[in-house]
N, CA, C and O atoms as a printed pandas DataFrame, in Angstrom:
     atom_number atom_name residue_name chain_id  residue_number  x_coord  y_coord  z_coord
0              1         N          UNK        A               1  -10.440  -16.657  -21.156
1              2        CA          UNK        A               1  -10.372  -15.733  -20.035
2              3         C          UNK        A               1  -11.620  -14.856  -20.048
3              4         O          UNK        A               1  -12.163  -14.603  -21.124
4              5         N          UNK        A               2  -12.146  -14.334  -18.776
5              6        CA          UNK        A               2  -13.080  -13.802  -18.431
6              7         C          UNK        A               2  -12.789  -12.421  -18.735
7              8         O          UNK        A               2  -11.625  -12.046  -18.593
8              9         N          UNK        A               3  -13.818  -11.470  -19.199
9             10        CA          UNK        A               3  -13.718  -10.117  -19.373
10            11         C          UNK        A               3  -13.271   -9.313  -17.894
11            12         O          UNK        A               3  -13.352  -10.103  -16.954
12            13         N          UNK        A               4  -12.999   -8.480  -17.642
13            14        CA          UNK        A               4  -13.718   -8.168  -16.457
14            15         C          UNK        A               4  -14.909   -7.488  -16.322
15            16         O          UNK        A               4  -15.825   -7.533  -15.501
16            17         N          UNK        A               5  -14.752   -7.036  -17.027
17            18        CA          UNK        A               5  -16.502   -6.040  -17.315
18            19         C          UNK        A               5  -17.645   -7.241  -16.708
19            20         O          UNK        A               5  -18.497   -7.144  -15.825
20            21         N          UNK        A               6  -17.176   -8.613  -17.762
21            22        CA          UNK        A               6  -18.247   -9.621  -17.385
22            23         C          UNK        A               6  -18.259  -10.168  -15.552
23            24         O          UNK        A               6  -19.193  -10.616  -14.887
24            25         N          UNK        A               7  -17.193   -9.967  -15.267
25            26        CA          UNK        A               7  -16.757  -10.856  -14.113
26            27         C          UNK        A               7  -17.597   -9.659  -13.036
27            28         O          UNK        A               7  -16.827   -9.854  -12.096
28            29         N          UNK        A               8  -18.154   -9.051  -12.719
29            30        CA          UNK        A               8  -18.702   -8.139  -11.755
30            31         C          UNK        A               8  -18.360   -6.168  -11.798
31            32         O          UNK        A               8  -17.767   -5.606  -12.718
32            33         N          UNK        A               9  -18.733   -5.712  -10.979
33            34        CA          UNK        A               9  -18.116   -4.421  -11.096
34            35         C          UNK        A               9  -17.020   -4.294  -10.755
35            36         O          UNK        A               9  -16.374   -5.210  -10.247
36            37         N          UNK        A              10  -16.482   -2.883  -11.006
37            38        CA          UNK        A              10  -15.106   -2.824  -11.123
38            39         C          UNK        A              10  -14.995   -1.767   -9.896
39            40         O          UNK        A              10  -15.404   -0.633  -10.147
40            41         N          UNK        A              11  -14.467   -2.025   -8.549
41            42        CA          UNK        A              11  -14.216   -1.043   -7.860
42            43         C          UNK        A              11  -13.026   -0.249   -7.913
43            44         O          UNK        A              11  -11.902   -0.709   -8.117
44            45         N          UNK        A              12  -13.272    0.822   -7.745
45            46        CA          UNK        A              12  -12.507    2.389   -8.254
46            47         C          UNK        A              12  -11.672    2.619   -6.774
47            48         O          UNK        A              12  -10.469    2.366   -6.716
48            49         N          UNK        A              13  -12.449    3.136   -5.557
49            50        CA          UNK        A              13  -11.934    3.515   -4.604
50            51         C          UNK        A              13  -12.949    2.509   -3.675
51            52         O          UNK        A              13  -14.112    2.184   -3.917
52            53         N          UNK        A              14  -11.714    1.978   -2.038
53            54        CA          UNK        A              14  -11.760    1.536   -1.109
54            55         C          UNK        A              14  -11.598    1.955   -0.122
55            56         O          UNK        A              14  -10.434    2.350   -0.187
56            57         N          UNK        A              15  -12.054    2.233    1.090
57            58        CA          UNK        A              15  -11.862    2.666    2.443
58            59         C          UNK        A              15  -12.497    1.666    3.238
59            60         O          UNK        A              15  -13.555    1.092    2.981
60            61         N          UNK        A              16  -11.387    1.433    4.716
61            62        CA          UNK        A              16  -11.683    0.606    5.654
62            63         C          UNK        A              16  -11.641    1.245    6.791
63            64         O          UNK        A              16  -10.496    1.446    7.197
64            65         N          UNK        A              17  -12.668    1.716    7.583
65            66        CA          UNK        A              17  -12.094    2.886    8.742
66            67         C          UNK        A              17  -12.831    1.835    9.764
67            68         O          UNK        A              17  -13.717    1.008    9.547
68            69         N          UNK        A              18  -11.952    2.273   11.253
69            70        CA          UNK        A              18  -12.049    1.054   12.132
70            71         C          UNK        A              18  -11.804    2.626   13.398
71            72         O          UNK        A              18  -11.259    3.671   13.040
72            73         N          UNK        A              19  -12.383    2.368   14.882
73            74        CA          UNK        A              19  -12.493    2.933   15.945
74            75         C          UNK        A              19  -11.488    2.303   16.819
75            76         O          UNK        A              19  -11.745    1.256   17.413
76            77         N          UNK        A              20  -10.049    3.062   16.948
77            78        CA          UNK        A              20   -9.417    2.404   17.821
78            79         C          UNK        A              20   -9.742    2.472   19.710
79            80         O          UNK        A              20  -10.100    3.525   20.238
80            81         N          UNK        A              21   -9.561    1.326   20.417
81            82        CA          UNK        A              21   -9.239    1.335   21.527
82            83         C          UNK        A              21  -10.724    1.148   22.158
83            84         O          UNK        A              21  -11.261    1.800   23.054
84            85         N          UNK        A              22  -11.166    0.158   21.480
85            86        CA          UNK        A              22  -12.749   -0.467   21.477
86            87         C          UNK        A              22  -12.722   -2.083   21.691
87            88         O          UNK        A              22  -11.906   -2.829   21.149
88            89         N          UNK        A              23  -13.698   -2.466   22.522
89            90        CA          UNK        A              23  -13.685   -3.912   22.823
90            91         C          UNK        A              23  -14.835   -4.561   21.118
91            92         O          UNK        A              23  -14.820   -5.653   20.550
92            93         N          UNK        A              24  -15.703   -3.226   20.811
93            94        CA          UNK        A              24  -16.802   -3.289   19.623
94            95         C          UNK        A              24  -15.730   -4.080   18.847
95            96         O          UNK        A              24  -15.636   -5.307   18.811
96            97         N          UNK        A              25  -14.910   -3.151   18.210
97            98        CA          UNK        A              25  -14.011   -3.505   17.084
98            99         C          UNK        A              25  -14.986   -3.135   16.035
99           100         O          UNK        A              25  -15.429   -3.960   15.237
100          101         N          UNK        A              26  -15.359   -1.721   16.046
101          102        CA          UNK        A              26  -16.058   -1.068   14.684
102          103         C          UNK        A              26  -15.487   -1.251   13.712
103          104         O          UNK        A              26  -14.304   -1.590   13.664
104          105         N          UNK        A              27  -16.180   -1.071   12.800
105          106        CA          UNK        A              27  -15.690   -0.442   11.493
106          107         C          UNK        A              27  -16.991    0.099   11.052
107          108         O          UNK        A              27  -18.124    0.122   11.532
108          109         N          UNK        A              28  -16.229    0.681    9.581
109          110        CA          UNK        A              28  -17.328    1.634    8.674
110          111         C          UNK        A              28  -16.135    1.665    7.156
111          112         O          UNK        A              28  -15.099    2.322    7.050
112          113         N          UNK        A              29  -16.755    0.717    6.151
113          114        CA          UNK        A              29  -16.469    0.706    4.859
114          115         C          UNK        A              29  -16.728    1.463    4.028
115          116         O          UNK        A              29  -17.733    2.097    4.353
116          117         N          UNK        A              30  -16.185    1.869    2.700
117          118        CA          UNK        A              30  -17.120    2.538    1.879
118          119         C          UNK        A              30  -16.042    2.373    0.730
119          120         O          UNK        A              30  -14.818    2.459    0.826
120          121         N          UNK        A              31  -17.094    2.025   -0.768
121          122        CA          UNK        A              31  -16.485    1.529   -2.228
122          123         C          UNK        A              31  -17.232    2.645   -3.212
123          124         O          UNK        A              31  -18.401    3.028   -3.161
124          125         N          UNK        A              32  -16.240    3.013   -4.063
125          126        CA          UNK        A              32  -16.835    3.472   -5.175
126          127         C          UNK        A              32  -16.623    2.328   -6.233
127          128         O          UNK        A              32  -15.466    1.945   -6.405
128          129         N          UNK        A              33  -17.787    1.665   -7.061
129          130        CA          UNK        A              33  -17.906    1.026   -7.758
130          131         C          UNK        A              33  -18.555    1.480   -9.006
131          132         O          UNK        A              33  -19.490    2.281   -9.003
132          133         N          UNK        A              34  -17.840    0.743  -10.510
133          134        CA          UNK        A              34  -18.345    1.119  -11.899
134          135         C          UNK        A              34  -19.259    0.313  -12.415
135          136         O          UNK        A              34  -18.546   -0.570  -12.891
136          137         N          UNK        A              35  -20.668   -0.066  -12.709
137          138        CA          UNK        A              35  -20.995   -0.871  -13.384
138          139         C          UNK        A              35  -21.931   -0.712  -14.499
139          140         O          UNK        A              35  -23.039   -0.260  -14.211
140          141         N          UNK        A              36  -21.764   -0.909  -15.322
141          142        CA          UNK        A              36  -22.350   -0.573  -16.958
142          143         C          UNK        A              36  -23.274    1.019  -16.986
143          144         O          UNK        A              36  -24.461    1.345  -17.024
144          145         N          UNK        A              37  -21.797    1.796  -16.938
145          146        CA          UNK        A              37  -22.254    2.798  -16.628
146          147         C          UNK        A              37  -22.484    3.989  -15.978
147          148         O          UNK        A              37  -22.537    5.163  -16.342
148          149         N          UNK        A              38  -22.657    3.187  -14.521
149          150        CA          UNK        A              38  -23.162    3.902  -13.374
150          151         C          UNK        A              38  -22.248    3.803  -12.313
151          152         O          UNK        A              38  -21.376    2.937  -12.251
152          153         N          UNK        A              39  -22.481    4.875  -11.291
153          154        CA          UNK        A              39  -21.142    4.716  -10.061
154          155         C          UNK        A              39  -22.031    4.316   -8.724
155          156         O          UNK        A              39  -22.808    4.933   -7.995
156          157         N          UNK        A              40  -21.526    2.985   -8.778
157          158        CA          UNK        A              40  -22.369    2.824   -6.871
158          159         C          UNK        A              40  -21.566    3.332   -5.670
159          160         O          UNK        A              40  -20.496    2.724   -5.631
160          161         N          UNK        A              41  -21.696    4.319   -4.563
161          162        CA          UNK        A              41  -21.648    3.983   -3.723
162          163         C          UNK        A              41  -22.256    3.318   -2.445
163          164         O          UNK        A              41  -23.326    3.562   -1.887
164          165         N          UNK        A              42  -21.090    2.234   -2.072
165          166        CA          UNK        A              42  -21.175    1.601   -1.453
166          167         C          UNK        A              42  -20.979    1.492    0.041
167          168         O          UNK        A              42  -19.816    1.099   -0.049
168          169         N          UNK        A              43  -21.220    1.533    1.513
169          170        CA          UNK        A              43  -21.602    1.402    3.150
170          171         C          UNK        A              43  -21.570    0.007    3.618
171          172         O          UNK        A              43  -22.562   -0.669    3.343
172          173         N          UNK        A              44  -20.755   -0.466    4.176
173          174        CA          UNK        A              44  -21.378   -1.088    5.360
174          175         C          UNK        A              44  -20.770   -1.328    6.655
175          176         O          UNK        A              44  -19.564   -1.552    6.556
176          177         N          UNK        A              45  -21.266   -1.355    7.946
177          178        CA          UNK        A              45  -20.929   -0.764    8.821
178          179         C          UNK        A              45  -21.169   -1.814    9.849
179          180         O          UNK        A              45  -22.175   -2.515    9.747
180          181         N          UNK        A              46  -20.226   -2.005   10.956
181          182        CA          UNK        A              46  -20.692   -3.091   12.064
182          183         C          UNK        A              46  -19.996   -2.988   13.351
183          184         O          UNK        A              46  -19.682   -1.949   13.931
184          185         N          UNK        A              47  -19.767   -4.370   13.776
185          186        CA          UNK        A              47  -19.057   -4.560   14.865
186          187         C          UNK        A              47  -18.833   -5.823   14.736
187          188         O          UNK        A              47  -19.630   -6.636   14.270
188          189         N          UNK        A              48  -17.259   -6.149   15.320
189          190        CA          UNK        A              48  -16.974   -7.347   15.804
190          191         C          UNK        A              48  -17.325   -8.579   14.746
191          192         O          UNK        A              48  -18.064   -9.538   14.966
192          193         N          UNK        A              49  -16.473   -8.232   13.356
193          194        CA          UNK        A              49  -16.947   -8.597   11.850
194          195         C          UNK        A              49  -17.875   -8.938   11.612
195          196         O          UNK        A              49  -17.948   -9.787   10.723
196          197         N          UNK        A              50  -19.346   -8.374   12.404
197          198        CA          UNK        A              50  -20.331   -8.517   11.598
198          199         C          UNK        A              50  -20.867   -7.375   11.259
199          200         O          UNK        A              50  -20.790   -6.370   11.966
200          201         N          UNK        A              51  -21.700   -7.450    9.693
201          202        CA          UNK        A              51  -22.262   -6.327    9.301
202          203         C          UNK        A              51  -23.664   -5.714    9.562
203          204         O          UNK        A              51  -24.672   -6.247    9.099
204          205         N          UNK        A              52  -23.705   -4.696   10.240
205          206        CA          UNK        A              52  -24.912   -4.673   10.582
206          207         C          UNK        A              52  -26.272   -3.501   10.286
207          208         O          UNK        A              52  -27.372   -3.222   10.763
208          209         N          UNK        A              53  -25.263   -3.025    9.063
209          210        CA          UNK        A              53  -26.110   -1.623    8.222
210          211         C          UNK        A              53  -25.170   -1.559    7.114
211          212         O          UNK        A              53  -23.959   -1.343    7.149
212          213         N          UNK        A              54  -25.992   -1.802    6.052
213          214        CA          UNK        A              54  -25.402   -1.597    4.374
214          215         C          UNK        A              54  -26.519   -0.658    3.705
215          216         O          UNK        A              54  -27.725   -0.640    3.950
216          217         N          UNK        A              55  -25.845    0.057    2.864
217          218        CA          UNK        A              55  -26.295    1.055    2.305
218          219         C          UNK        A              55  -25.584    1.576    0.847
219          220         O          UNK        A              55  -24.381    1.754    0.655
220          221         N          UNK        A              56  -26.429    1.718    0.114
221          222        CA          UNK        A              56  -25.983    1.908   -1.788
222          223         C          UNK        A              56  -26.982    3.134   -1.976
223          224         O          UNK        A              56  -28.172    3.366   -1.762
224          225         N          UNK        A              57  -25.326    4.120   -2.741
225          226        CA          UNK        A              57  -26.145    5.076   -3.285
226          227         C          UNK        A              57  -25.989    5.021   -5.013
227          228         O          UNK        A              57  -24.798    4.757   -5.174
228          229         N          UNK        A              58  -26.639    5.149   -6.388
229          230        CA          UNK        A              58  -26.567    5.009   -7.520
230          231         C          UNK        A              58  -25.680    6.800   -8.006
231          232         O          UNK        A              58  -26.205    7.806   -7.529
232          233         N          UNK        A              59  -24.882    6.908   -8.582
233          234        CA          UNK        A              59  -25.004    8.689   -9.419
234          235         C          UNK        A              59  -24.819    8.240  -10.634
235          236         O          UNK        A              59  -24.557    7.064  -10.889
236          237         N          UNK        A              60  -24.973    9.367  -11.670
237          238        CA          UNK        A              60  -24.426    8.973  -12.761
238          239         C          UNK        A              60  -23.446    9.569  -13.570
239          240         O          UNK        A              60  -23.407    9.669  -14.796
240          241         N          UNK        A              61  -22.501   10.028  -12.529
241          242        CA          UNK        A              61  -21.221   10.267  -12.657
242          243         C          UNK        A              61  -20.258   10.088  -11.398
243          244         O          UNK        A              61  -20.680    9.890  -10.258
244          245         N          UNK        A              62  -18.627   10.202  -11.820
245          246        CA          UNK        A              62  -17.815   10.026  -10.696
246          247         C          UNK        A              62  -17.534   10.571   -9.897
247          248         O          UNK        A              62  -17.116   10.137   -8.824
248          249         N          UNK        A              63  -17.722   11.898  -10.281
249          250        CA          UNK        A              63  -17.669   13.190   -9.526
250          251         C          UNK        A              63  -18.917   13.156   -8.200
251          252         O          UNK        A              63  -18.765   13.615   -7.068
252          253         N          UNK        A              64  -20.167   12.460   -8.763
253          254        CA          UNK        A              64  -21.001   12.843   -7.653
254          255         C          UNK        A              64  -20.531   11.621   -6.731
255          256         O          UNK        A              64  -20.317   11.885   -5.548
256          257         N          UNK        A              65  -20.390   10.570   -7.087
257          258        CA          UNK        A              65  -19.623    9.788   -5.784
258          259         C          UNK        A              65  -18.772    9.545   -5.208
259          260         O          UNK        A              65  -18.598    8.687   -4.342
260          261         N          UNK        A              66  -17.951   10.497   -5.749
261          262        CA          UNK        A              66  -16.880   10.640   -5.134
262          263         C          UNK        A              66  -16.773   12.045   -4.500
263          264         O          UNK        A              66  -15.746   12.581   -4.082
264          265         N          UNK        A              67  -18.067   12.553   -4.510
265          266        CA          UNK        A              67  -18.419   13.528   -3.575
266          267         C          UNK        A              67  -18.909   13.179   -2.195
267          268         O          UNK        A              67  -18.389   13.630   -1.174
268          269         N          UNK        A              68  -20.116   12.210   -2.215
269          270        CA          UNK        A              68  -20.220   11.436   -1.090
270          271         C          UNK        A              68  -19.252   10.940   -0.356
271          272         O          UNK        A              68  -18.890   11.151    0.802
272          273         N          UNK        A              69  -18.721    9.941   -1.570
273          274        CA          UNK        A              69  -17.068    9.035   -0.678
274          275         C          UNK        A              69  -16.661    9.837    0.141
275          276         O          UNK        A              69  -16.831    9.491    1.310
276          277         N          UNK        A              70  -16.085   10.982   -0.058
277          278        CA          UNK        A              70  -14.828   11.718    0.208
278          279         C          UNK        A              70  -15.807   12.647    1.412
279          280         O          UNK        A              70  -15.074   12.777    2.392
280          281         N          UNK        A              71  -16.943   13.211    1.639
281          282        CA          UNK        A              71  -17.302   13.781    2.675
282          283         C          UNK        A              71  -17.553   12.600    3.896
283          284         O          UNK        A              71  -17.310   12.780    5.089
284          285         N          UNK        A              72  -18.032   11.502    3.363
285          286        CA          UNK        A              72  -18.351   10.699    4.425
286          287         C          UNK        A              72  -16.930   10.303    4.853
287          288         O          UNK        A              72  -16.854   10.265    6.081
288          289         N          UNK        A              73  -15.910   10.032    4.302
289          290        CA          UNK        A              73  -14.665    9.563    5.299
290          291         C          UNK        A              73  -14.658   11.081    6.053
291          292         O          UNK        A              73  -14.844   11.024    7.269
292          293         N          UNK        A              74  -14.480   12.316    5.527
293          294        CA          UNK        A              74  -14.583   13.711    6.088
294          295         C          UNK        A              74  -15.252   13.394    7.900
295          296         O          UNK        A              74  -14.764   13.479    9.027
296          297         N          UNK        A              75  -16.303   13.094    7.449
297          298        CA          UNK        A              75  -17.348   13.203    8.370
298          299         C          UNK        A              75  -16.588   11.697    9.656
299          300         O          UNK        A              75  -16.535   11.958   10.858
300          301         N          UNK        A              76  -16.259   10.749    9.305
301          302        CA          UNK        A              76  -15.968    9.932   10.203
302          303         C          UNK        A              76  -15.058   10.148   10.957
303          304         O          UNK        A              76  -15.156   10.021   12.178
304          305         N          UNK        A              77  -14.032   10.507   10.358
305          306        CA          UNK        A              77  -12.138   10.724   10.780
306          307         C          UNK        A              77  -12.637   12.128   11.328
307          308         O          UNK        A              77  -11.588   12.269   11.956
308          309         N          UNK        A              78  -13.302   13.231   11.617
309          310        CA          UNK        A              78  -13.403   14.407   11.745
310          311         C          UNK        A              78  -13.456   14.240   13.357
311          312         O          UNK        A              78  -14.543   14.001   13.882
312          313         N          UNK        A              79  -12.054   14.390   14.296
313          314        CA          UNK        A              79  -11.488   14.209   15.705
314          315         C          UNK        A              79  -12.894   14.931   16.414
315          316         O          UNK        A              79  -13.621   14.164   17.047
316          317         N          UNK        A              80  -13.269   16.301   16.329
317          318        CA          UNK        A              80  -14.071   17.005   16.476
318          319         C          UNK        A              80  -15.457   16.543   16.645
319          320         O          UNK        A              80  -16.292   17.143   17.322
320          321         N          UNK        A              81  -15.693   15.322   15.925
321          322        CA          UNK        A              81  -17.071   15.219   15.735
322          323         C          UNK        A              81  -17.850   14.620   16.879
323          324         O          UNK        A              81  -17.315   13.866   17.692
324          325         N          UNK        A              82  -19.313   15.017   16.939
325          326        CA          UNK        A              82  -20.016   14.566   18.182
326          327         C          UNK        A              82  -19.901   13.347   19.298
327          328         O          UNK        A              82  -19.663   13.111   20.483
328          329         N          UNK        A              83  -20.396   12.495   17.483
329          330        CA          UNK        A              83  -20.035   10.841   18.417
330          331         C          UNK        A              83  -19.139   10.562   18.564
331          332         O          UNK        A              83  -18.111   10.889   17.972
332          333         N          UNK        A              84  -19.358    9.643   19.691
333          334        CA          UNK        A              84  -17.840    9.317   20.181
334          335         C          UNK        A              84  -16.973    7.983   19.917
335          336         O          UNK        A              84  -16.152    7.434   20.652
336          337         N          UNK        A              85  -17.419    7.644   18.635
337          338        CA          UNK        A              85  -16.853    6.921   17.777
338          339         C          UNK        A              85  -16.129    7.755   16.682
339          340         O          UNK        A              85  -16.592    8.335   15.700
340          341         N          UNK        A              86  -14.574    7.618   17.243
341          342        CA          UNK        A              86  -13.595    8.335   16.349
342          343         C          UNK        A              86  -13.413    7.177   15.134
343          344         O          UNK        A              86  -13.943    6.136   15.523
344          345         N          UNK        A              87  -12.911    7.048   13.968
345          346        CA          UNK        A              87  -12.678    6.158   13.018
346          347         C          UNK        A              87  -11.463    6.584   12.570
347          348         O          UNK        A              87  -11.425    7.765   12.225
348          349         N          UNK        A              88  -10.524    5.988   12.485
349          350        CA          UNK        A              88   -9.450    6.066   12.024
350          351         C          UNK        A              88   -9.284    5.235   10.106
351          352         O          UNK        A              88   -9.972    4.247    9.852
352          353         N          UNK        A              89   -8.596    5.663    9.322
353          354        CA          UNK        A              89   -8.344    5.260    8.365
354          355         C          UNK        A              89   -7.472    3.900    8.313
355          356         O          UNK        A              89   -6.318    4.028    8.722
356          357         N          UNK        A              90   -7.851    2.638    7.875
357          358        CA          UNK        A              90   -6.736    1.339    8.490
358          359         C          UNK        A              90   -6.268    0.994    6.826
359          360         O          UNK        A              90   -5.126    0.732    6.449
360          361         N          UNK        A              91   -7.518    1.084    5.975
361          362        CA          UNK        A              91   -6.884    0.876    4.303
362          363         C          UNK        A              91   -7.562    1.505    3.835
363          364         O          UNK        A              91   -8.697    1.904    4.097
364          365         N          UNK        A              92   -6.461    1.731    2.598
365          366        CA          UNK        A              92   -7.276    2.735    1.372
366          367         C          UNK        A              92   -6.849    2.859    0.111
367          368         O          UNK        A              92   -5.777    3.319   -0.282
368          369         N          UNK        A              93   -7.819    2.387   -0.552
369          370        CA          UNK        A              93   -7.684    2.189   -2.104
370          371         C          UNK        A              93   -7.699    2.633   -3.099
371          372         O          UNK        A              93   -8.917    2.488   -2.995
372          373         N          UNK        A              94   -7.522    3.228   -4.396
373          374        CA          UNK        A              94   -5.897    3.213   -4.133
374          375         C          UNK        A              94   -5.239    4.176   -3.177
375          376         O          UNK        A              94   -5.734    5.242   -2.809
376          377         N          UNK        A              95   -4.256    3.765   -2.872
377          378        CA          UNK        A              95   -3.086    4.245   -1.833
378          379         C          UNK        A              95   -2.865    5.917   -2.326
379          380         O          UNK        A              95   -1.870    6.369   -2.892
380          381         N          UNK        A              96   -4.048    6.628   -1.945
381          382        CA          UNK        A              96   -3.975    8.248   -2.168
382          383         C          UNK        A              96   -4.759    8.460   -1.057
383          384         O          UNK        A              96   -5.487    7.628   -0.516
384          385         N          UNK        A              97   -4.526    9.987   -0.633
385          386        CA          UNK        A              97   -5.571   11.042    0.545
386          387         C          UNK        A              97   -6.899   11.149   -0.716
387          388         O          UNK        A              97   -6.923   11.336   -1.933
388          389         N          UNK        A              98   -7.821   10.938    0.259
389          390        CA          UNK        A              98   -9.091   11.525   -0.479
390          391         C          UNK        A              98   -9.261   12.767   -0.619
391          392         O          UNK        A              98   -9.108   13.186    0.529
392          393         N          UNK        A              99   -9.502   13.732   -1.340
393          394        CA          UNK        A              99   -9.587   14.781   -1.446
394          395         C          UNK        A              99   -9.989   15.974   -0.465
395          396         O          UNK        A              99  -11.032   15.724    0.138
396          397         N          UNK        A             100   -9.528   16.975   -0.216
397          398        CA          UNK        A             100  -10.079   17.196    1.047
398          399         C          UNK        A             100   -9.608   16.724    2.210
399          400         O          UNK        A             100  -10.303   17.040    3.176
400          401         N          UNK        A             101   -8.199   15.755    2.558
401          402        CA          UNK        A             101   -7.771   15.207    3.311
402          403         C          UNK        A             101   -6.741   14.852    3.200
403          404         O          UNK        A             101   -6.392   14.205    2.212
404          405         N          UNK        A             102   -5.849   15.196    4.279
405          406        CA          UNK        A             102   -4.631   14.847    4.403
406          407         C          UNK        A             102   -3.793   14.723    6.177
407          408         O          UNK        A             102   -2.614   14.384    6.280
């Protein structure tokens, strides 16, 4: 049997946020991932299942990416916000409010 350590990184937290009542069929992803070490966060963003902007940030702790994580869902789901692409929350990994949200 395969380690997992060996088998790839280990993702921590998942979000799938999607724009309802769109012919686009947005979305906007985002992963906190562990790998030897380090915490990636992870972006990518499209339409109509294709991806069409990915983006990785490195920290070197959990706290700082899961500072990002948790403002950027902030920033998407935020009813208020300019653009007029609302994002709704469709999955989320594990099955908790991100901090800052409820």
């Amino acid at each position: 049997m395969i380690p997992l350590e060996a088998s790839g990184p280990n993702v921590l937290k998942n979000v799938h946020l999607v724009v309802s009542n769109t012919p686009r069929q947005t979305f906007y992803s985002i992963w906190i991932e562990e790998h030897h070490g380090t915490f990636r966060v992870h972006k990518a963003s499209g339409a109509r299942g294709r991806v069409w902007d990915e983006r990785v940030w490195e920290f070197a702790s959990l706290d700082e990416a899961e500072r990002l994580f948790n403002r950027r869902i902030k920033e998407k789901t935020d009813p208020n916000r300019r653009s007029p692409r609302k994002y709704r929350i469709k999955h989320l990994l594990p099955e908790e409010a991100p901090h800052g949200t409820k």
